[in-house]
Structures are given as structure tokens and as C-alpha cells.
Short mmCIF file of C-alpha atoms in Angstrom, two decimals:
data_model
loop_
_atom_site.label_atom_id
_atom_site.label_comp_id
_atom_site.label_asym_id
_atom_site.label_seq_id
_atom_site.Cartn_x
_atom_site.Cartn_y
_atom_site.Cartn_z
CA MET Y 1 -40.60 32.17 -21.36
CA THR Y 2 -42.39 28.90 -20.66
CA PRO Y 3 -39.88 26.08 -20.07
CA ASP Y 4 -39.75 23.44 -22.78
CA PRO Y 5 -39.98 19.97 -21.19
CA TYR Y 6 -38.49 18.45 -24.39
CA ALA Y 7 -35.44 20.73 -24.66
CA TRP Y 8 -33.20 18.03 -23.19
CA ILE Y 9 -33.66 15.89 -26.32
CA GLU Y 10 -31.85 18.35 -28.59
CA GLU Y 11 -29.07 18.73 -26.01
CA SER Y 12 -28.71 14.96 -25.74
CA LEU Y 13 -28.50 14.61 -29.53
CA ALA Y 14 -25.74 17.21 -29.60
CA THR Y 15 -23.79 15.20 -27.03
CA ILE Y 16 -24.22 12.04 -29.12
CA HIS Y 17 -22.87 13.87 -32.18
CA ARG Y 18 -19.85 15.22 -30.29
CA ALA Y 19 -18.91 11.73 -29.09
CA ASP Y 20 -19.19 10.27 -32.63
CA TRP Y 21 -21.92 8.00 -31.32
CA TYR Y 22 -24.61 9.27 -33.70
CA ARG Y 23 -26.32 6.64 -35.82
CA ALA Y 24 -28.45 6.90 -38.96
CA VAL Y 25 -30.13 4.24 -41.06
CA GLN Y 26 -28.66 3.27 -44.42
CA ALA Y 27 -31.25 2.38 -47.04
CA LEU Y 28 -30.83 -0.78 -49.10
CA SER Y 29 -32.82 -0.96 -52.32
CA ASP Y 30 -32.79 -4.61 -53.33
CA ARG Y 31 -33.04 -8.11 -51.86
CA PRO Y 32 -30.70 -9.25 -49.10
CA GLY Y 33 -27.63 -11.07 -50.38
CA ALA Y 34 -23.86 -11.23 -50.61
CA THR Y 35 -24.05 -7.98 -52.57
CA VAL Y 36 -26.61 -5.24 -51.99
CA VAL Y 37 -27.41 -1.84 -53.46
CA LEU Y 38 -26.62 0.83 -50.87
CA ALA Y 39 -27.34 4.48 -51.73
CA GLY Y 40 -27.64 3.55 -55.38
CA ARG Y 41 -24.37 1.64 -55.56
CA GLU Y 42 -23.68 -2.09 -55.43
CA VAL Y 43 -21.44 -3.09 -52.52
CA ILE Y 44 -20.26 -6.39 -51.08
CA ASN Y 45 -22.29 -7.06 -47.98
CA PHE Y 46 -20.34 -7.97 -44.83
CA ALA Y 47 -22.90 -6.32 -42.53
CA SER Y 48 -25.65 -8.95 -42.59
CA ASN Y 49 -26.70 -11.60 -40.08
CA ASP Y 50 -28.18 -13.61 -42.96
CA TYR Y 51 -25.44 -16.21 -42.46
CA LEU Y 52 -26.89 -18.86 -44.79
CA GLY Y 53 -28.13 -16.44 -47.43
CA LEU Y 54 -31.77 -17.47 -46.98
CA ALA Y 55 -33.43 -14.06 -46.61
CA GLY Y 56 -33.57 -13.67 -50.38
CA ASP Y 57 -34.10 -17.35 -51.20
CA GLU Y 58 -36.92 -17.99 -53.68
CA ARG Y 59 -38.29 -20.86 -51.56
CA LEU Y 60 -38.78 -18.62 -48.53
CA ILE Y 61 -40.39 -15.98 -50.74
CA ALA Y 62 -42.73 -18.58 -52.25
CA ALA Y 63 -43.68 -19.91 -48.79
CA ALA Y 64 -44.37 -16.41 -47.48
CA THR Y 65 -46.40 -15.51 -50.58
CA ALA Y 66 -48.50 -18.67 -50.38
CA ALA Y 67 -49.21 -18.14 -46.68
CA THR Y 68 -50.22 -14.53 -47.29
CA ARG Y 69 -52.64 -15.57 -50.04
CA GLU Y 70 -54.18 -18.22 -47.82
CA PHE Y 71 -54.22 -16.48 -44.43
CA GLY Y 72 -53.84 -12.76 -45.15
CA THR Y 73 -51.17 -10.31 -44.06
CA GLY Y 74 -51.57 -10.31 -40.29
CA SER Y 75 -52.49 -12.58 -37.41
CA THR Y 76 -54.95 -9.90 -36.18
CA GLY Y 77 -54.55 -10.56 -32.46
CA SER Y 78 -52.66 -12.35 -29.74
CA ARG Y 79 -52.54 -16.10 -30.22
CA LEU Y 80 -54.56 -16.72 -27.07
CA LEU Y 81 -57.28 -14.33 -28.21
CA SER Y 82 -57.71 -14.68 -31.97
CA GLY Y 83 -54.39 -14.93 -33.78
CA HIS Y 84 -53.35 -18.58 -33.52
CA ARG Y 85 -53.08 -20.75 -36.62
CA GLN Y 86 -51.89 -24.30 -37.20
CA LEU Y 87 -48.99 -22.76 -39.12
CA HIS Y 88 -47.65 -21.33 -35.85
CA ARG Y 89 -47.81 -24.74 -34.22
CA ASP Y 90 -46.10 -26.37 -37.20
CA LEU Y 91 -43.23 -23.92 -36.83
CA GLU Y 92 -42.96 -24.58 -33.08
CA LYS Y 93 -42.80 -28.33 -33.70
CA ALA Y 94 -40.10 -27.80 -36.34
CA ILE Y 95 -38.03 -25.69 -33.93
CA ALA Y 96 -38.37 -28.31 -31.19
CA SER Y 97 -37.25 -30.97 -33.67
CA LEU Y 98 -34.23 -28.89 -34.74
CA LYS Y 99 -33.28 -28.13 -31.14
CA GLN Y 100 -34.15 -31.68 -29.96
CA THR Y 101 -36.35 -30.39 -27.15
CA GLU Y 102 -39.83 -31.44 -26.05
CA ASP Y 103 -41.51 -28.25 -27.24
CA ALA Y 104 -41.04 -24.65 -28.37
CA ILE Y 105 -42.98 -21.39 -28.40
CA VAL Y 106 -42.71 -18.67 -31.06
CA PHE Y 107 -42.67 -14.95 -30.25
CA SER Y 108 -43.00 -11.99 -32.62
CA SER Y 109 -39.28 -11.15 -32.23
CA GLY Y 110 -36.19 -12.50 -30.52
CA TYR Y 111 -36.11 -9.40 -28.33
CA LEU Y 112 -39.64 -10.15 -27.11
CA ALA Y 113 -38.69 -13.78 -26.46
CA ASN Y 114 -35.94 -12.69 -24.08
CA LEU Y 115 -38.04 -10.03 -22.36
CA GLY Y 116 -40.96 -12.37 -21.86
CA ALA Y 117 -39.11 -15.52 -20.85
CA ILE Y 118 -36.85 -13.86 -18.28
CA ALA Y 119 -39.72 -11.89 -16.73
CA ALA Y 120 -41.77 -15.09 -16.49
CA VAL Y 121 -39.26 -17.33 -14.72
CA VAL Y 122 -37.78 -14.93 -12.14
CA GLY Y 123 -39.06 -12.03 -10.06
CA LYS Y 124 -38.31 -9.74 -7.13
CA ARG Y 125 -37.19 -12.50 -4.78
CA ASP Y 126 -34.72 -13.94 -7.27
CA LEU Y 127 -31.16 -13.45 -8.55
CA ILE Y 128 -29.88 -13.09 -12.11
CA LEU Y 129 -26.22 -13.59 -13.03
CA SER Y 130 -25.57 -11.99 -16.44
CA ASP Y 131 -22.49 -12.04 -18.67
CA GLN Y 132 -21.08 -8.53 -19.04
CA TYR Y 133 -21.28 -8.69 -22.87
CA ASN Y 134 -24.84 -9.99 -23.13
CA HIS Y 135 -27.18 -8.57 -25.77
CA SER Y 136 -29.45 -5.67 -24.88
CA SER Y 137 -32.52 -7.93 -24.95
CA LEU Y 138 -31.07 -10.14 -22.22
CA LYS Y 139 -30.08 -7.16 -20.10
CA ASN Y 140 -33.46 -5.46 -20.47
CA GLY Y 141 -35.28 -8.72 -19.83
CA ALA Y 142 -33.39 -8.96 -16.55
CA ILE Y 143 -34.40 -5.42 -15.60
CA LEU Y 144 -38.04 -6.06 -16.52
CA SER Y 145 -38.16 -9.12 -14.28
CA GLY Y 146 -37.48 -7.08 -11.12
CA ALA Y 147 -34.90 -9.61 -9.95
CA THR Y 148 -31.57 -8.62 -8.39
CA ILE Y 149 -29.01 -8.47 -11.20
CA ARG Y 150 -25.30 -9.16 -10.89
CA GLU Y 151 -23.03 -9.01 -13.93
CA TYR Y 152 -19.95 -11.20 -14.11
CA PRO Y 153 -16.90 -10.39 -16.28
CA HIS Y 154 -17.16 -11.72 -19.81
CA CYS Y 155 -17.01 -15.54 -19.83
CA ASP Y 156 -15.29 -15.51 -16.43
CA VAL Y 157 -16.58 -18.70 -14.82
CA VAL Y 158 -14.38 -18.26 -11.74
CA ALA Y 159 -15.97 -14.89 -10.99
CA LEU Y 160 -19.43 -16.34 -11.66
CA LYS Y 161 -18.84 -19.17 -9.23
CA THR Y 162 -17.50 -16.76 -6.60
CA GLN Y 163 -20.61 -14.58 -6.88
CA LEU Y 164 -22.87 -17.60 -6.54
CA SER Y 165 -20.95 -18.88 -3.52
CA GLN Y 166 -21.47 -15.54 -1.81
CA GLN Y 167 -25.07 -14.78 -2.81
CA ARG Y 168 -27.06 -17.79 -4.01
CA GLN Y 169 -28.38 -18.72 -0.57
CA ASN Y 170 -30.05 -15.31 -0.20
CA TYR Y 171 -32.52 -15.80 -3.06
CA ARG Y 172 -35.48 -18.04 -3.90
CA ARG Y 173 -34.46 -18.81 -7.49
CA CYS Y 174 -31.40 -18.00 -9.56
CA LEU Y 175 -31.05 -17.63 -13.33
CA ILE Y 176 -27.76 -17.47 -15.25
CA ILE Y 177 -28.21 -15.74 -18.62
CA THR Y 178 -25.76 -15.66 -21.51
CA ASP Y 179 -25.46 -15.39 -25.26
CA SER Y 180 -24.04 -18.52 -26.85
CA VAL Y 181 -22.37 -16.56 -29.68
CA PHE Y 182 -21.59 -13.00 -28.63
CA SER Y 183 -22.78 -10.86 -31.51
CA MET Y 184 -20.22 -8.06 -31.33
CA ASP Y 185 -17.17 -10.22 -30.58
CA GLY Y 186 -17.81 -13.56 -32.26
CA ASP Y 187 -16.65 -15.73 -29.35
CA LEU Y 188 -18.63 -18.46 -27.62
CA CYS Y 189 -19.79 -18.84 -24.04
CA PRO Y 190 -18.27 -21.75 -22.02
CA LEU Y 191 -21.56 -23.60 -22.07
CA PRO Y 192 -20.54 -26.96 -20.54
CA THR Y 193 -18.92 -25.19 -17.58
CA LEU Y 194 -21.94 -22.93 -17.15
CA LEU Y 195 -24.19 -25.97 -17.06
CA ALA Y 196 -22.00 -27.60 -14.41
CA ILE Y 197 -22.07 -24.43 -12.29
CA ALA Y 198 -25.84 -24.12 -12.69
CA GLU Y 199 -26.27 -27.69 -11.47
CA GLU Y 200 -23.89 -27.17 -8.54
CA PHE Y 201 -25.73 -24.09 -7.30
CA ASN Y 202 -29.29 -25.15 -8.21
CA CYS Y 203 -29.64 -22.43 -10.85
CA MET Y 204 -31.58 -22.22 -14.08
CA LEU Y 205 -29.55 -21.45 -17.21
CA LEU Y 206 -30.88 -19.44 -20.15
CA VAL Y 207 -28.79 -19.32 -23.33
CA ASP Y 208 -29.55 -17.05 -26.29
CA GLU Y 209 -28.80 -18.90 -29.53
CA ALA Y 210 -29.62 -15.94 -31.81
CA HIS Y 211 -26.33 -16.06 -33.74
CA ALA Y 212 -25.91 -19.83 -33.40
CA THR Y 213 -29.22 -21.20 -34.70
CA GLY Y 214 -28.70 -22.64 -38.17
CA VAL Y 215 -24.96 -22.01 -37.96
CA MET Y 216 -23.34 -23.93 -35.11
CA GLY Y 217 -23.42 -27.68 -34.55
CA GLN Y 218 -23.48 -30.66 -36.86
CA THR Y 219 -27.10 -30.08 -37.89
CA GLY Y 220 -27.25 -26.33 -37.31
CA ALA Y 221 -29.09 -26.71 -34.00
CA GLY Y 222 -26.77 -24.17 -32.32
CA CYS Y 223 -24.10 -24.06 -29.65
CA VAL Y 224 -26.04 -26.45 -27.44
CA GLU Y 225 -25.46 -29.09 -30.11
CA PHE Y 226 -21.93 -27.83 -30.87
CA PHE Y 227 -20.89 -28.35 -27.23
CA GLY Y 228 -22.64 -31.72 -26.91
CA CYS Y 229 -25.18 -30.38 -24.43
CA THR Y 230 -28.35 -31.48 -26.22
CA GLY Y 231 -30.93 -32.82 -23.78
CA LYS Y 232 -29.54 -30.92 -20.80
CA GLN Y 233 -31.84 -28.88 -18.56
CA LEU Y 234 -31.69 -25.31 -19.84
CA ILE Y 235 -33.79 -22.62 -21.50
CA GLN Y 236 -32.89 -22.07 -25.16
CA ILE Y 237 -33.86 -18.82 -26.84
CA GLY Y 238 -33.24 -17.80 -30.41
CA THR Y 239 -34.34 -15.75 -33.36
CA LEU Y 240 -35.86 -16.49 -36.75
CA SER Y 241 -34.41 -13.31 -38.25
CA LYS Y 242 -30.75 -14.20 -38.75
CA ALA Y 243 -29.70 -17.53 -40.31
CA LEU Y 244 -33.39 -18.41 -40.78
CA GLY Y 245 -33.96 -15.32 -42.94
CA SER Y 246 -37.38 -14.39 -41.51
CA LEU Y 247 -38.66 -12.60 -38.41
CA GLY Y 248 -39.58 -13.70 -34.90
CA GLY Y 249 -38.11 -15.44 -31.89
CA TYR Y 250 -38.52 -18.67 -29.98
CA VAL Y 251 -37.99 -20.42 -26.67
CA ALA Y 252 -37.26 -24.15 -26.74
CA GLY Y 253 -37.19 -26.46 -23.74
CA ASN Y 254 -39.16 -29.05 -21.86
CA ALA Y 255 -42.93 -29.24 -22.20
CA HIS Y 256 -43.67 -27.84 -18.74
CA LEU Y 257 -41.52 -24.76 -19.38
CA ILE Y 258 -43.22 -24.01 -22.69
CA ASP Y 259 -46.71 -24.50 -21.24
CA PHE Y 260 -45.77 -22.19 -18.37
CA LEU Y 261 -44.59 -19.49 -20.79
CA ARG Y 262 -47.89 -19.64 -22.67
CA ASN Y 263 -49.54 -18.66 -19.40
CA ARG Y 264 -46.97 -16.29 -17.93
CA ALA Y 265 -44.81 -14.63 -20.63
CA PRO Y 266 -46.32 -11.14 -21.06
CA THR Y 267 -44.65 -10.47 -24.41
CA TRP Y 268 -46.34 -13.57 -25.86
CA ILE Y 269 -49.72 -13.26 -24.15
CA TYR Y 270 -50.26 -9.59 -25.01
CA THR Y 271 -48.64 -9.38 -28.46
CA THR Y 272 -50.14 -10.07 -31.87
CA GLY Y 273 -48.98 -13.42 -33.22
CA LEU Y 274 -46.27 -13.67 -35.83
CA SER Y 275 -47.58 -12.91 -39.33
CA PRO Y 276 -48.41 -15.88 -41.60
CA ALA Y 277 -45.73 -14.80 -44.08
CA ASP Y 278 -42.95 -14.69 -41.47
CA THR Y 279 -44.11 -17.97 -39.93
CA ALA Y 280 -44.13 -19.80 -43.26
CA ALA Y 281 -40.76 -18.36 -44.31
CA ALA Y 282 -39.12 -19.49 -41.06
CA LEU Y 283 -40.65 -22.96 -41.41
CA ALA Y 284 -39.28 -23.22 -44.96
CA ALA Y 285 -35.85 -22.11 -43.72
CA ILE Y 286 -35.72 -24.85 -41.08
CA HIS Y 287 -36.51 -27.46 -43.71
CA ILE Y 288 -33.72 -26.11 -45.94
CA ILE Y 289 -31.24 -26.16 -43.06
CA GLN Y 290 -32.09 -29.78 -42.35
CA GLN Y 291 -32.00 -30.83 -46.01
CA GLU Y 292 -28.99 -28.82 -47.22
CA PRO Y 293 -26.03 -29.18 -44.83
CA GLN Y 294 -23.76 -28.13 -47.70
CA ARG Y 295 -24.98 -24.55 -47.23
CA ARG Y 296 -23.61 -24.50 -43.69
CA MET Y 297 -20.42 -26.24 -44.83
CA GLN Y 298 -19.87 -23.51 -47.42
CA LEU Y 299 -20.31 -20.86 -44.74
CA TRP Y 300 -17.51 -22.41 -42.68
CA ARG Y 301 -15.25 -22.72 -45.73
CA ASN Y 302 -15.75 -19.00 -46.30
CA VAL Y 303 -15.03 -18.20 -42.65
CA ASP Y 304 -11.81 -20.23 -42.69
CA TYR Y 305 -10.68 -18.68 -45.98
CA LEU Y 306 -11.19 -15.13 -44.72
CA LYS Y 307 -9.50 -15.80 -41.38
CA ASN Y 308 -6.49 -17.42 -43.04
CA LEU Y 309 -6.21 -14.65 -45.62
CA MET Y 310 -6.33 -11.93 -42.98
CA GLN Y 311 -3.78 -13.69 -40.78
CA GLN Y 312 -1.41 -14.09 -43.74
CA GLN Y 313 -1.81 -10.68 -45.36
CA LEU Y 314 -2.93 -8.47 -42.47
CA PRO Y 315 -1.16 -9.73 -39.35
CA GLN Y 316 -1.22 -6.21 -37.90
CA LEU Y 317 -5.04 -6.35 -37.73
CA LYS Y 318 -5.54 -8.35 -34.57
CA LEU Y 319 -8.82 -10.19 -34.87
CA LEU Y 320 -10.72 -10.78 -31.65
CA PRO Y 321 -10.87 -14.47 -30.71
CA THR Y 322 -13.77 -16.02 -32.63
CA GLU Y 323 -15.28 -19.42 -33.35
CA SER Y 324 -18.20 -18.06 -35.36
CA PRO Y 325 -18.88 -16.29 -38.69
CA ILE Y 326 -18.41 -12.95 -36.88
CA LEU Y 327 -14.92 -11.44 -37.21
CA CYS Y 328 -14.03 -8.18 -35.47
CA PHE Y 329 -10.96 -6.01 -35.10
CA GLN Y 330 -10.83 -3.16 -32.61
CA LEU Y 331 -9.93 0.47 -33.27
CA PRO Y 332 -8.75 3.17 -30.86
CA SER Y 333 -11.81 5.44 -31.04
CA PRO Y 334 -15.26 5.95 -32.58
CA THR Y 335 -13.68 8.44 -34.98
CA ASP Y 336 -11.21 5.82 -36.21
CA ALA Y 337 -13.98 3.27 -36.62
CA LEU Y 338 -16.08 5.69 -38.66
CA ARG Y 339 -13.07 6.51 -40.85
CA VAL Y 340 -12.35 2.83 -41.55
CA GLY Y 341 -16.01 2.11 -42.23
CA LYS Y 342 -16.14 4.99 -44.74
CA HIS Y 343 -12.95 3.80 -46.45
CA LEU Y 344 -14.43 0.33 -46.85
CA LYS Y 345 -17.68 1.72 -48.24
CA ASP Y 346 -15.75 3.86 -50.73
CA ALA Y 347 -13.98 0.65 -51.79
CA GLY Y 348 -17.31 -1.12 -52.32
CA ILE Y 349 -17.41 -2.99 -48.99
CA PHE Y 350 -20.29 -2.68 -46.53
CA ALA Y 351 -18.84 -3.45 -43.06
CA PRO Y 352 -20.00 -0.73 -40.69
CA ALA Y 353 -18.33 0.70 -37.61
CA ILE Y 354 -19.61 -0.52 -34.25
CA ARG Y 355 -19.20 2.05 -31.48
CA PRO Y 356 -20.09 2.68 -27.85
CA PRO Y 357 -22.48 2.32 -26.16
CA THR Y 358 -23.15 -0.86 -28.16
CA VAL Y 359 -19.62 -2.07 -27.36
CA PRO Y 360 -17.02 -0.82 -24.88
CA THR Y 361 -14.35 -0.48 -27.61
CA SER Y 362 -15.00 0.65 -31.19
CA ARG Y 363 -14.50 -1.91 -33.93
CA ILE Y 364 -15.31 -3.07 -37.43
CA ARG Y 365 -17.62 -6.09 -37.46
CA ILE Y 366 -17.34 -8.45 -40.43
CA SER Y 367 -20.13 -10.97 -40.91
CA VAL Y 368 -19.49 -13.86 -43.30
CA MET Y 369 -22.25 -15.50 -45.38
CA ALA Y 370 -22.48 -18.85 -47.14
CA THR Y 371 -23.25 -16.99 -50.36
CA HIS Y 372 -20.06 -14.92 -50.35
CA GLN Y 373 -17.83 -15.84 -53.29
CA THR Y 374 -14.06 -16.07 -53.22
CA GLN Y 375 -13.72 -12.73 -55.02
CA HIS Y 376 -15.91 -11.03 -52.40
CA ILE Y 377 -13.62 -12.17 -49.60
CA GLU Y 378 -10.49 -11.23 -51.53
CA ALA Y 379 -11.93 -7.76 -52.27
CA LEU Y 380 -12.45 -7.18 -48.55
CA VAL Y 381 -8.87 -8.15 -47.73
CA ALA Y 382 -7.54 -5.99 -50.59
CA ALA Y 383 -9.47 -2.97 -49.28
CA LEU Y 384 -8.12 -3.53 -45.78
CA LYS Y 385 -4.57 -3.82 -47.16
CA VAL Y 386 -4.90 -0.44 -48.91
CA LEU Y 387 -6.16 1.11 -45.69
CA SER Y 388 -3.34 -0.46 -43.70
CA ALA Y 389 -0.74 0.89 -46.14
CA GLU Y 390 -2.16 4.40 -45.83
CA CYS Y 391 -2.04 4.39 -42.02
#
């Protein structure tokens, strides 16, 4: 019999199933929001990164519709070749204004922003120091760059400094990369300390603000603003697809950095520009964030209410340390996480299980939105109380 060069795929899938690591998409059939229709049934949505509830906002829909009517459905080519419009530049200026940087550049996704920026600023003669819990896009961007990669234990600045003391002198350039809000834990990086270390060892610092943009800081500018680090020398990356309710990614920083990325970031140079609809929706979202701080204030009221309720009524569920709208509690195994996720879904709560290899320890991830109502939060806690009583 002729060997099948693809036989390994079926075997690998079987291994994934046995480990309870198998994943399948779950179809939603209505607009994003605090409640969604999942498999024909309305459930309360604690699985979304739409922190401000803008993905279904009529103003974003109107902006996207108007842009589509005026410019069509696609950008048709890379922005250097044929796909650039003034709308893209307007969005970049708005991002730079929000982030209080000299300039910004928009990519077609946050993942592409990380891949392209990291590969552009470091190469084979350079060193990357990466937080152990960084997002996949940061880790794969590091690999793509060809630089030497060293991970440091999660948020362990002592270990980071030790590694730099031992290795920095052996490399041309050095880049420290970190999430600002860690998406599967909810905690924050020690940004001021990282900046001090970067300065001490002549390193660049890249911080991914994906889960902080629109959420953290007095004006929603992110953790850089939250920590009082606005104006410092660093590379800020983020996404338009979470609190901004659209699609795409960005890099914000000084004018020389952004101009350099236009000439050296492969995932910007060789990728079709962001669609007019997505660009216009993100631009509308930034304006709303700047004009409606009460939306962000409501988000934090909801976060505080849920945290307090869980601490009072479910003290046995040990939440991971968090300073963000992401609340997680760990479970012993993928099987346990799947069981809890199913129980919650049966109770009308959408808060899925997160399992390896995404995280080292299985957990339930709860994502709070500004548009959650008091009864939504109380229903989640009630469902968790029933589950706790049954265990």
C-alpha cells in the first residue's frame, strides 16, 4: 500500500480529543451584545472581548455602511500599491491622538501588527526577552524575526534583569516584549519597572495593549496611560477588534518608528489594507470612547460588582489576581473546565472553558462588558453557586 503522507493528521486529532483539548466553533446568530443567541437559545454573554459594547452599536454600523457605499467593500491592494485611502490616515491620526504619540500605523489585524513590528525592529543578531504568558502573536512575531528568544517567568522583573545582565552585551539590539493586560489571566504587566529596566540595559520595549485600549486609563488610552507612562520611549501595539468593536491592529509611537515600519514591516507592506467598513467603524469607536467616558465608568462598576459578589458568595472560587475586566478561576483539568463550561451554558451563561495549550492550567474566563446589567451579573453568580453546591 502506498504510504499516506497526511495520515498523521488524523492521528494528531485523535490525540487532541483524548486530552480534552479539542475545539470547535460555536455559531452565534445575532449581533454582539451582553446577550447573544447561541445554538438557537439566548444566553448571557461573558465570552466577549467587546468590553464597551460597541460591536453592535448603531453608530459603528452606520459609519461602516456609509464607508462601504462610498468606497466599496475592499481596499483592493496593499496600501503602498493601490489600497490607501484618506480614511486610513484619519484613523491613524485618531489612534495617535488617543495614545498621545507622534504617529500610528494601522494593520489588517492585531496579530499582523505584532508579527510585522517585531520582525522589522530585530533580526538574527538581536535578543528578545519575552514574558512567559505573552499572547501567541507576540511569541510568533519573535520567532519570525529570527532573533534569539529568551522567556522570563511571568512578570518576574528580577529574572528579567538577571537575564539581561548575563546576555545583553552579546547582542546588537535587544527588545523586551509583553502584553499590558494578559488576556487569559487578567493581570497587568509591571510597566514602569519594565521601562526602567529597558533604559538601564539600552533595550527597546514593545507592549501589546490589545485588552487595554479603550478600557484602561483615565481616557481609555490603555495601560501606558494607566501607569503614567505616556510620552515614554516604547512601541505600543493594539487591536481595533476588542473594545473598539471593529477589526484591525495598530502600532503607535514616534514618527521615525512609524515611518520605518511603513518601509520594513512585511505584514503591512504585503497585505491588503484594512477594509473601508472596518476602518470607519474603528474611527467611530475612538470618537465614542473620547466623548462618552461614562461607558468606561459603567464597565468598571460592573467589574467591581461582580468581583465583590463572587468574593462574598463564592469565596471557595479563588479568582486569579486581576486589575482588568477579565476574571478567571482555575480548575484541576481540561475535563473539569469543560464540565463547568457546559453547566454554565445549560444555565444560560456563555463563559467557555480555556484549556491547554492556550494556558498552562485549565480555567473559566469571564469577560465583563459595560452593557451587562445587574441581573446578568447576578445570574452568573447564581449559576456558579448551584455548581459549587453540587460539587
